[in-house]
PDB file of C-alpha atoms in Angstrom:
ATOM      1  CA  TYR A  24       5.121   2.282  -2.998  1.00  0.00           C
ATOM      2  CA  SER A  25       3.512   4.541  -0.404  1.00  0.00           C
ATOM      3  CA  HIS A  26       6.166   3.727   2.181  1.00  0.00           C
ATOM      4  CA  SER A  27       9.032   4.193  -0.266  1.00  0.00           C
ATOM      5  CA  ILE A  28       7.706   7.555  -1.433  1.00  0.00           C
ATOM      6  CA  LEU A  29       7.181   8.748   2.149  1.00  0.00           C
ATOM      7  CA  MET A  30      10.702   7.706   3.161  1.00  0.00           C
ATOM      8  CA  THR A  31      12.117   9.466   0.097  1.00  0.00           C
ATOM      9  CA  THR A  32      10.613  12.703   1.426  1.00  0.00           C
ATOM     10  CA  GLY A  33      12.657  12.202   4.620  1.00  0.00           C
ATOM     11  CA  MET A  34       9.968  10.686   6.843  1.00  0.00           C
ATOM     12  CA  PRO A  35      11.239   8.312   9.582  1.00  0.00           C
ATOM     13  CA  PHE A  36      10.616   4.575   9.130  1.00  0.00           C
ATOM     14  CA  ALA A  37       8.214   4.210  12.078  1.00  0.00           C
ATOM     15  CA  VAL A  38       6.041   7.159  11.022  1.00  0.00           C
ATOM     16  CA  SER A  39       6.007   6.026   7.395  1.00  0.00           C
ATOM     17  CA  LEU A  40       5.071   2.487   8.505  1.00  0.00           C
ATOM     18  CA  VAL A  41       2.054   3.699  10.482  1.00  0.00           C
ATOM     19  CA  LEU A  42       0.893   6.108   7.761  1.00  0.00           C
ATOM     20  CA  THR A  43       1.211   3.378   5.127  1.00  0.00           C
ATOM     21  CA  MET A  44      -0.921   1.012   7.216  1.00  0.00           C
ATOM     22  CA  VAL A  45      -3.525   3.747   7.696  1.00  0.00           C
ATOM     23  CA  LEU A  46      -3.572   4.556   3.974  1.00  0.00           C
ATOM     24  CA  THR A  47      -3.846   0.918   2.876  1.00  0.00           C
ATOM     25  CA  GLY A  48      -6.480   0.318   5.560  1.00  0.00           C
ATOM     26  CA  VAL A  49      -8.611   3.205   4.277  1.00  0.00           C
ATOM     27  CA  VAL A  50      -8.252   1.977   0.687  1.00  0.00           C
ATOM     28  CA  GLY A  51      -9.211  -1.510   1.865  1.00  0.00           C
ATOM     29  CA  MET A  52     -12.328  -0.161   3.585  1.00  0.00           C
ATOM     30  CA  ALA A  53     -13.287   1.691   0.402  1.00  0.00           C
ATOM     31  CA  ILE A  54     -12.956  -1.544  -1.585  1.00  0.00           C
ATOM     32  CA  GLY A  55     -14.873  -3.388   1.125  1.00  0.00           C
ATOM     33  CA  ARG A  56     -17.679  -0.822   0.888  1.00  0.00           C
ATOM     34  CA  SER A  57     -17.910  -1.395  -2.867  1.00  0.00           C
ATOM     35  CA  ALA A  58     -17.624  -5.167  -2.584  1.00  0.00           C
ATOM     36  CA  SER A  59     -19.887  -5.638   0.450  1.00  0.00           C
ATOM     37  CA  LYS A  60     -22.819  -6.601  -1.779  1.00  0.00           C
ATOM     38  CA  MET A  61     -20.820  -9.231  -3.675  1.00  0.00           C
ATOM     39  CA  HIS A  62     -20.310 -12.876  -2.817  1.00  0.00           C
ATOM     40  CA  GLY A  63     -17.968 -15.699  -3.753  1.00  0.00           C
ATOM     41  CA  PHE A  64     -16.880 -15.703  -7.370  1.00  0.00           C
ATOM     42  CA  TYR A  65     -18.065 -12.155  -8.054  1.00  0.00           C
ATOM     43  CA  LEU A  66     -16.080 -10.804  -5.091  1.00  0.00           C
ATOM     44  CA  ALA A  67     -12.942 -12.578  -6.353  1.00  0.00           C
ATOM     45  CA  VAL A  68     -13.389 -11.094  -9.837  1.00  0.00           C
ATOM     46  CA  ALA A  69     -13.930  -7.596  -8.380  1.00  0.00           C
ATOM     47  CA  THR A  70     -10.726  -7.703  -6.311  1.00  0.00           C
ATOM     48  CA  LEU A  71      -8.812  -9.115  -9.290  1.00  0.00           C
ATOM     49  CA  ALA A  72     -10.070  -6.231 -11.427  1.00  0.00           C
ATOM     50  CA  PHE A  73      -8.883  -3.793  -8.771  1.00  0.00           C
ATOM     51  CA  LEU A  74      -5.427  -5.406  -8.899  1.00  0.00           C
ATOM     52  CA  ILE A  75      -5.210  -4.892 -12.664  1.00  0.00           C
ATOM     53  CA  ILE A  76      -6.380  -1.259 -12.372  1.00  0.00           C
ATOM     54  CA  ILE A  77      -3.840  -0.444  -9.658  1.00  0.00           C
ATOM     55  CA  GLU A  78      -1.012  -2.119 -11.574  1.00  0.00           C
ATOM     56  CA  THR A  79      -1.885   0.023 -14.609  1.00  0.00           C
ATOM     57  CA  VAL A  80      -2.108   3.226 -12.539  1.00  0.00           C
ATOM     58  CA  ILE A  81       1.317   2.561 -10.973  1.00  0.00           C
ATOM     59  CA  GLY A  82       2.785   1.980 -14.417  1.00  0.00           C
ATOM     60  CA  GLU A  83       1.320   5.146 -15.912  1.00  0.00           C
ATOM     61  CA  TRP A  84       1.821   7.538 -12.959  1.00  0.00           C
ATOM     62  CA  THR A  85       5.475   8.113 -13.801  1.00  0.00           C
ATOM     63  CA  ASP A  86       5.844  11.392 -11.862  1.00  0.00           C
ATOM     64  CA  LEU A  87       5.067   9.667  -8.554  1.00  0.00           C
ATOM     65  CA  THR A  88       5.978   5.994  -8.973  1.00  0.00           C
ATOM     66  CA  GLY A  89       8.591   6.084 -11.720  1.00  0.00           C
ATOM     67  CA  GLY A  90       6.240   4.034 -13.912  1.00  0.00           C
ATOM     68  CA  TYR A  91       7.623   0.957 -15.611  1.00  0.00           C
ATOM     69  CA  ALA A  92      11.168   2.326 -15.176  1.00  0.00           C
ATOM     70  CA  GLY A  93      10.806   1.474 -11.478  1.00  0.00           C
ATOM     71  CA  TYR A  94      11.326   3.170  -8.115  1.00  0.00           C
ATOM     72  CA  VAL A  95      14.411   2.864  -5.905  1.00  0.00           C
ATOM     73  CA  VAL A  96      13.552   2.026  -2.279  1.00  0.00           C
ATOM     74  CA  PRO A  97      15.447   4.116   0.319  1.00  0.00           C
ATOM     75  CA  GLU A  98      17.764   2.331   2.755  1.00  0.00           C
ATOM     76  CA  LEU A  99      16.117   0.738   5.773  1.00  0.00           C
ATOM     77  CA  GLN A 100      16.869   2.905   8.795  1.00  0.00           C
ATOM     78  CA  VAL A 101      15.058   2.355  12.106  1.00  0.00           C
ATOM     79  CA  PHE A 102      15.673   4.837  14.941  1.00  0.00           C
ATOM     80  CA  GLY A 103      18.970   5.867  13.379  1.00  0.00           C
ATOM     81  CA  ILE A 104      20.197   2.298  12.850  1.00  0.00           C
ATOM     82  CA  TYR A 105      20.766   1.097   9.291  1.00  0.00           C
ATOM     83  CA  PHE A 106      19.532  -2.428   8.565  1.00  0.00           C
ATOM     84  CA  VAL A 107      21.799  -3.414   5.701  1.00  0.00           C
ATOM     85  CA  GLU A 108      22.390  -7.089   6.458  1.00  0.00           C
ATOM     86  CA  ALA A 109      19.860  -9.794   5.613  1.00  0.00           C
ATOM     87  CA  TRP A 110      19.838 -11.139   9.165  1.00  0.00           C
ATOM     88  CA  GLN A 111      18.979  -7.679  10.535  1.00  0.00           C
ATOM     89  CA  GLN A 112      15.969  -7.418   8.251  1.00  0.00           C
ATOM     90  CA  TYR A 113      15.002 -10.983   9.175  1.00  0.00           C
ATOM     91  CA  TYR A 114      14.718 -10.164  12.883  1.00  0.00           C
ATOM     92  CA  LEU A 115      12.771  -6.997  12.135  1.00  0.00           C
ATOM     93  CA  ASP A 116      10.400  -9.041   9.961  1.00  0.00           C
ATOM     94  CA  LEU A 117      10.087 -11.708  12.664  1.00  0.00           C
ATOM     95  CA  ALA A 118       9.278  -9.151  15.370  1.00  0.00           C
ATOM     96  CA  LEU A 119       6.531  -7.554  13.264  1.00  0.00           C
ATOM     97  CA  VAL A 120       5.134 -10.964  12.223  1.00  0.00           C
ATOM     98  CA  LEU A 121       4.869 -12.034  15.882  1.00  0.00           C
ATOM     99  CA  PHE A 122       3.179  -8.721  16.677  1.00  0.00           C
ATOM    100  CA  VAL A 123       0.624  -9.237  13.882  1.00  0.00           C
ATOM    101  CA  ILE A 124      -0.053 -12.851  14.946  1.00  0.00           C
ATOM    102  CA  TRP A 125      -0.600 -11.700  18.533  1.00  0.00           C
ATOM    103  CA  GLY A 126      -2.893  -8.898  17.368  1.00  0.00           C
ATOM    104  CA  VAL A 127      -4.968 -11.109  15.056  1.00  0.00           C
ATOM    105  CA  ALA A 128      -5.294 -13.849  17.693  1.00  0.00           C
ATOM    106  CA  ASN A 129      -6.651 -11.294  20.171  1.00  0.00           C
ATOM    107  CA  LEU A 130      -8.891  -9.747  17.515  1.00  0.00           C
ATOM    108  CA  LEU A 131     -10.528 -13.104  16.763  1.00  0.00           C
ATOM    109  CA  ARG A 132     -11.414 -13.483  20.459  1.00  0.00           C
ATOM    110  CA  SER A 133     -13.081 -10.060  20.537  1.00  0.00           C
ATOM    111  CA  PRO A 134     -16.713  -9.310  19.572  1.00  0.00           C
ATOM    112  CA  THR A 135     -15.469  -7.893  16.248  1.00  0.00           C
ATOM    113  CA  GLY A 136     -13.529 -11.065  15.489  1.00  0.00           C
ATOM    114  CA  ARG A 137     -16.483 -13.255  16.414  1.00  0.00           C
ATOM    115  CA  SER A 138     -18.659 -11.273  14.023  1.00  0.00           C
ATOM    116  CA  PHE A 139     -16.035 -11.924  11.306  1.00  0.00           C
ATOM    117  CA  LEU A 140     -16.291 -15.669  11.951  1.00  0.00           C
ATOM    118  CA  ALA A 141     -20.088 -15.550  12.015  1.00  0.00           C
ATOM    119  CA  VAL A 142     -20.281 -13.786   8.643  1.00  0.00           C
ATOM    120  CA  ARG A 143     -17.715 -16.186   7.168  1.00  0.00           C
ATOM    121  CA  ASP A 144     -19.677 -19.256   8.279  1.00  0.00           C
ATOM    122  CA  SER A 145     -23.177 -18.032   7.438  1.00  0.00           C
ATOM    123  CA  GLU A 146     -24.234 -14.519   6.473  1.00  0.00           C
ATOM    124  CA  LEU A 147     -27.897 -15.380   6.919  1.00  0.00           C
ATOM    125  CA  SER A 148     -27.385 -16.669  10.473  1.00  0.00           C
ATOM    126  CA  ALA A 149     -25.186 -13.692  11.358  1.00  0.00           C
ATOM    127  CA  ARG A 150     -27.781 -11.242  10.033  1.00  0.00           C
ATOM    128  CA  SER A 151     -30.523 -12.938  12.022  1.00  0.00           C
ATOM    129  CA  LEU A 152     -28.414 -12.406  15.175  1.00  0.00           C
ATOM    130  CA  GLY A 153     -28.210  -8.670  14.475  1.00  0.00           C
ATOM    131  CA  VAL A 154     -24.754  -8.529  12.882  1.00  0.00           C
ATOM    132  CA  ASN A 155     -24.288  -5.680  10.398  1.00  0.00           C
ATOM    133  CA  ILE A 156     -22.941  -7.700   7.462  1.00  0.00           C
ATOM    134  CA  GLU A 157     -21.859  -4.734   5.358  1.00  0.00           C
ATOM    135  CA  TRP A 158     -19.945  -3.052   8.192  1.00  0.00           C
ATOM    136  CA  VAL A 159     -18.246  -6.325   9.131  1.00  0.00           C
ATOM    137  CA  LYS A 160     -17.021  -6.769   5.552  1.00  0.00           C
ATOM    138  CA  ILE A 161     -15.760  -3.180   5.424  1.00  0.00           C
ATOM    139  CA  GLN A 162     -13.863  -3.709   8.692  1.00  0.00           C
ATOM    140  CA  SER A 163     -12.379  -7.013   7.551  1.00  0.00           C
ATOM    141  CA  PHE A 164     -11.196  -5.498   4.267  1.00  0.00           C
ATOM    142  CA  GLY A 165      -9.660  -2.542   6.122  1.00  0.00           C
ATOM    143  CA  ILE A 166      -7.792  -4.636   8.702  1.00  0.00           C
ATOM    144  CA  SER A 167      -6.627  -7.104   6.047  1.00  0.00           C
ATOM    145  CA  ALA A 168      -5.369  -4.298   3.810  1.00  0.00           C
ATOM    146  CA  ALA A 169      -3.560  -2.609   6.722  1.00  0.00           C
ATOM    147  CA  ILE A 170      -1.720  -5.850   7.542  1.00  0.00           C
ATOM    148  CA  THR A 171      -0.903  -6.301   3.866  1.00  0.00           C
ATOM    149  CA  GLY A 172       0.390  -2.718   3.828  1.00  0.00           C
ATOM    150  CA  LEU A 173       2.743  -3.646   6.677  1.00  0.00           C
ATOM    151  CA  ALA A 174       3.927  -6.654   4.660  1.00  0.00           C
ATOM    152  CA  GLY A 175       4.425  -4.365   1.669  1.00  0.00           C
ATOM    153  CA  VAL A 176       6.671  -2.072   3.712  1.00  0.00           C
ATOM    154  CA  LEU A 177       8.946  -4.999   4.606  1.00  0.00           C
ATOM    155  CA  LEU A 178       8.822  -6.425   1.080  1.00  0.00           C
ATOM    156  CA  ALA A 179       9.902  -3.090  -0.421  1.00  0.00           C
ATOM    157  CA  HIS A 180      13.141  -3.118   1.562  1.00  0.00           C
ATOM    158  CA  HIS A 181      13.847  -6.733   0.590  1.00  0.00           C
ATOM    159  CA  LEU A 182      13.333  -5.953  -3.091  1.00  0.00           C
ATOM    160  CA  GLY A 183      15.193  -2.655  -3.055  1.00  0.00           C
ATOM    161  CA  TYR A 184      13.614  -1.697  -6.377  1.00  0.00           C
ATOM    162  CA  LEU A 185       9.905  -1.574  -7.231  1.00  0.00           C
ATOM    163  CA  SER A 186       8.202  -2.048 -10.586  1.00  0.00           C
ATOM    164  CA  PRO A 187       4.530  -2.678 -11.452  1.00  0.00           C
ATOM    165  CA  GLU A 188       5.303  -6.177 -12.765  1.00  0.00           C
ATOM    166  CA  THR A 189       6.279  -7.249  -9.232  1.00  0.00           C
ATOM    167  CA  PHE A 190       2.640  -7.199  -8.154  1.00  0.00           C
ATOM    168  CA  GLY A 191       0.949  -9.146 -10.922  1.00  0.00           C
ATOM    169  CA  VAL A 192      -1.693 -11.861 -10.940  1.00  0.00           C
ATOM    170  CA  LEU A 193       0.837 -14.623 -10.193  1.00  0.00           C
ATOM    171  CA  GLU A 194       1.801 -12.908  -6.924  1.00  0.00           C
ATOM    172  CA  SER A 195      -1.873 -12.799  -5.911  1.00  0.00           C
ATOM    173  CA  LEU A 196      -2.226 -16.490  -6.734  1.00  0.00           C
ATOM    174  CA  LYS A 197       0.745 -17.235  -4.480  1.00  0.00           C
ATOM    175  CA  LEU A 198      -0.874 -15.389  -1.589  1.00  0.00           C
ATOM    176  CA  MET A 199      -4.174 -17.177  -2.140  1.00  0.00           C
ATOM    177  CA  LEU A 200      -2.369 -20.506  -2.385  1.00  0.00           C
ATOM    178  CA  MET A 201      -0.773 -19.940   1.029  1.00  0.00           C
ATOM    179  CA  ILE A 202      -4.221 -19.674   2.604  1.00  0.00           C
ATOM    180  CA  VAL A 203      -5.780 -22.527   0.637  1.00  0.00           C
ATOM    181  CA  VAL A 204      -2.943 -24.945   1.425  1.00  0.00           C
ATOM    182  CA  GLY A 205      -2.668 -23.908   5.081  1.00  0.00           C
ATOM    183  CA  GLY A 206      -6.405 -23.929   5.716  1.00  0.00           C
ATOM    184  CA  LEU A 207      -8.946 -21.122   5.717  1.00  0.00           C
ATOM    185  CA  GLY A 208      -9.574 -19.425   9.040  1.00  0.00           C
ATOM    186  CA  SER A 209      -6.409 -20.701  10.717  1.00  0.00           C
ATOM    187  CA  ILE A 210      -3.499 -18.492  11.805  1.00  0.00           C
ATOM    188  CA  THR A 211      -1.091 -21.421  12.081  1.00  0.00           C
ATOM    189  CA  GLY A 212      -2.380 -22.678   8.731  1.00  0.00           C
ATOM    190  CA  ALA A 213      -1.445 -19.364   7.113  1.00  0.00           C
ATOM    191  CA  ILE A 214       2.078 -19.641   8.550  1.00  0.00           C
ATOM    192  CA  PHE A 215       2.621 -23.218   7.359  1.00  0.00           C
ATOM    193  CA  GLY A 216       1.014 -22.389   4.013  1.00  0.00           C
ATOM    194  CA  ALA A 217       3.437 -19.486   3.558  1.00  0.00           C
ATOM    195  CA  ILE A 218       6.402 -21.745   4.359  1.00  0.00           C
ATOM    196  CA  PHE A 219       5.186 -24.378   1.905  1.00  0.00           C
ATOM    197  CA  VAL A 220       4.606 -21.931  -0.956  1.00  0.00           C
ATOM    198  CA  SER A 221       7.957 -20.235  -0.288  1.00  0.00           C
ATOM    199  CA  LEU A 222       9.689 -23.606  -0.673  1.00  0.00           C
ATOM    200  CA  LEU A 223       7.810 -24.400  -3.894  1.00  0.00           C
ATOM    201  CA  PRO A 224      10.350 -22.660  -6.202  1.00  0.00           C
ATOM    202  CA  VAL A 225      13.095 -24.851  -4.706  1.00  0.00           C
ATOM    203  CA  LEU A 226      10.949 -27.934  -5.317  1.00  0.00           C
ATOM    204  CA  LEU A 227      10.227 -26.726  -8.836  1.00  0.00           C
ATOM    205  CA  SER A 228      13.931 -26.274  -9.648  1.00  0.00           C
ATOM    206  CA  ILE A 229      14.583 -29.860  -8.518  1.00  0.00           C
ATOM    207  CA  LEU A 230      11.596 -31.041 -10.534  1.00  0.00           C
ATOM    208  CA  ARG A 231      12.905 -29.315 -13.669  1.00  0.00           C
ATOM    209  CA  ASP A 232      16.167 -31.267 -13.398  1.00  0.00           C
ATOM    210  CA  LEU A 233      14.339 -34.583 -13.011  1.00  0.00           C
ATOM    211  CA  LEU A 234      11.833 -34.077 -15.811  1.00  0.00           C
ATOM    212  CA  PRO A 235      12.729 -34.524 -19.491  1.00  0.00           C
ATOM    213  CA  GLY A 236      14.147 -31.339 -21.024  1.00  0.00           C
ATOM    214  CA  VAL A 237      11.108 -30.816 -23.255  1.00  0.00           C
ATOM    215  CA  VAL A 238       8.830 -30.708 -20.201  1.00  0.00           C
ATOM    216  CA  GLY A 239      11.165 -29.203 -17.609  1.00  0.00           C
ATOM    217  CA  GLN A 240      12.002 -26.112 -19.659  1.00  0.00           C
ATOM    218  CA  GLN A 241       8.413 -25.293 -20.555  1.00  0.00           C
ATOM    219  CA  ALA A 242       7.221 -21.791 -19.628  1.00  0.00           C
ATOM    220  CA  GLY A 243       4.353 -21.565 -17.171  1.00  0.00           C
ATOM    221  CA  LEU A 244       5.342 -24.672 -15.201  1.00  0.00           C
ATOM    222  CA  GLU A 245       5.144 -22.767 -11.906  1.00  0.00           C
ATOM    223  CA  SER A 246       1.638 -21.433 -12.662  1.00  0.00           C
ATOM    224  CA  MET A 247       0.486 -24.934 -13.637  1.00  0.00           C
ATOM    225  CA  LEU A 248       1.858 -26.353 -10.390  1.00  0.00           C
ATOM    226  CA  PHE A 249       0.011 -23.676  -8.375  1.00  0.00           C
ATOM    227  CA  GLY A 250      -3.199 -24.504 -10.226  1.00  0.00           C
ATOM    228  CA  LEU A 251      -2.839 -28.238  -9.595  1.00  0.00           C
ATOM    229  CA  ILE A 252      -2.255 -27.681  -5.862  1.00  0.00           C
ATOM    230  CA  ILE A 253      -5.278 -25.394  -5.569  1.00  0.00           C
TER     231      ILE A 253
END
């Protein structure tokens, strides 16, 4: 939404991309500051509550987001070149994905990345080694949100039209499923998990044809399948 609104005002793609990542990163750090005292289940509930609040705000803030009527995403134009074909957007996506993978891989080898791993494995051990747990969580939330903001920029242009329902609980479950299936703490695992979850709808459509009509046409089959895999 941020990127689409900025581009509507006439801002170039590259500038809007950077500003969107900064904005989402700052919001992520603010959430991380609030959630730094929470652990496990309580942290998951807090972030889920934030999702529901934001979805409601987007729906009600009609003057800025168009509300439930939706928001038209401007055409993708990078340095004066219009990316109108699917293959053009694919290569742009691929380039940015490779850049993010390279950046995250280098981050994990840095002192900041090692502190992330230490806190993930054992907060008590990390604290005893002098790691500032709260600051590490704030940083991790900020970096994660900035990367997600970048993904949101690309997703907006693929969708072409935004509505609050696009970013519901099921979408969050899909993202979580990618990490769970691929393996926590693994970059390659996240990639393979994303591929697997992206192919799930195809598998589900085949499964619907094979199952008896009473079962195959039931609503909520996709959510049930996600739950079973998790």
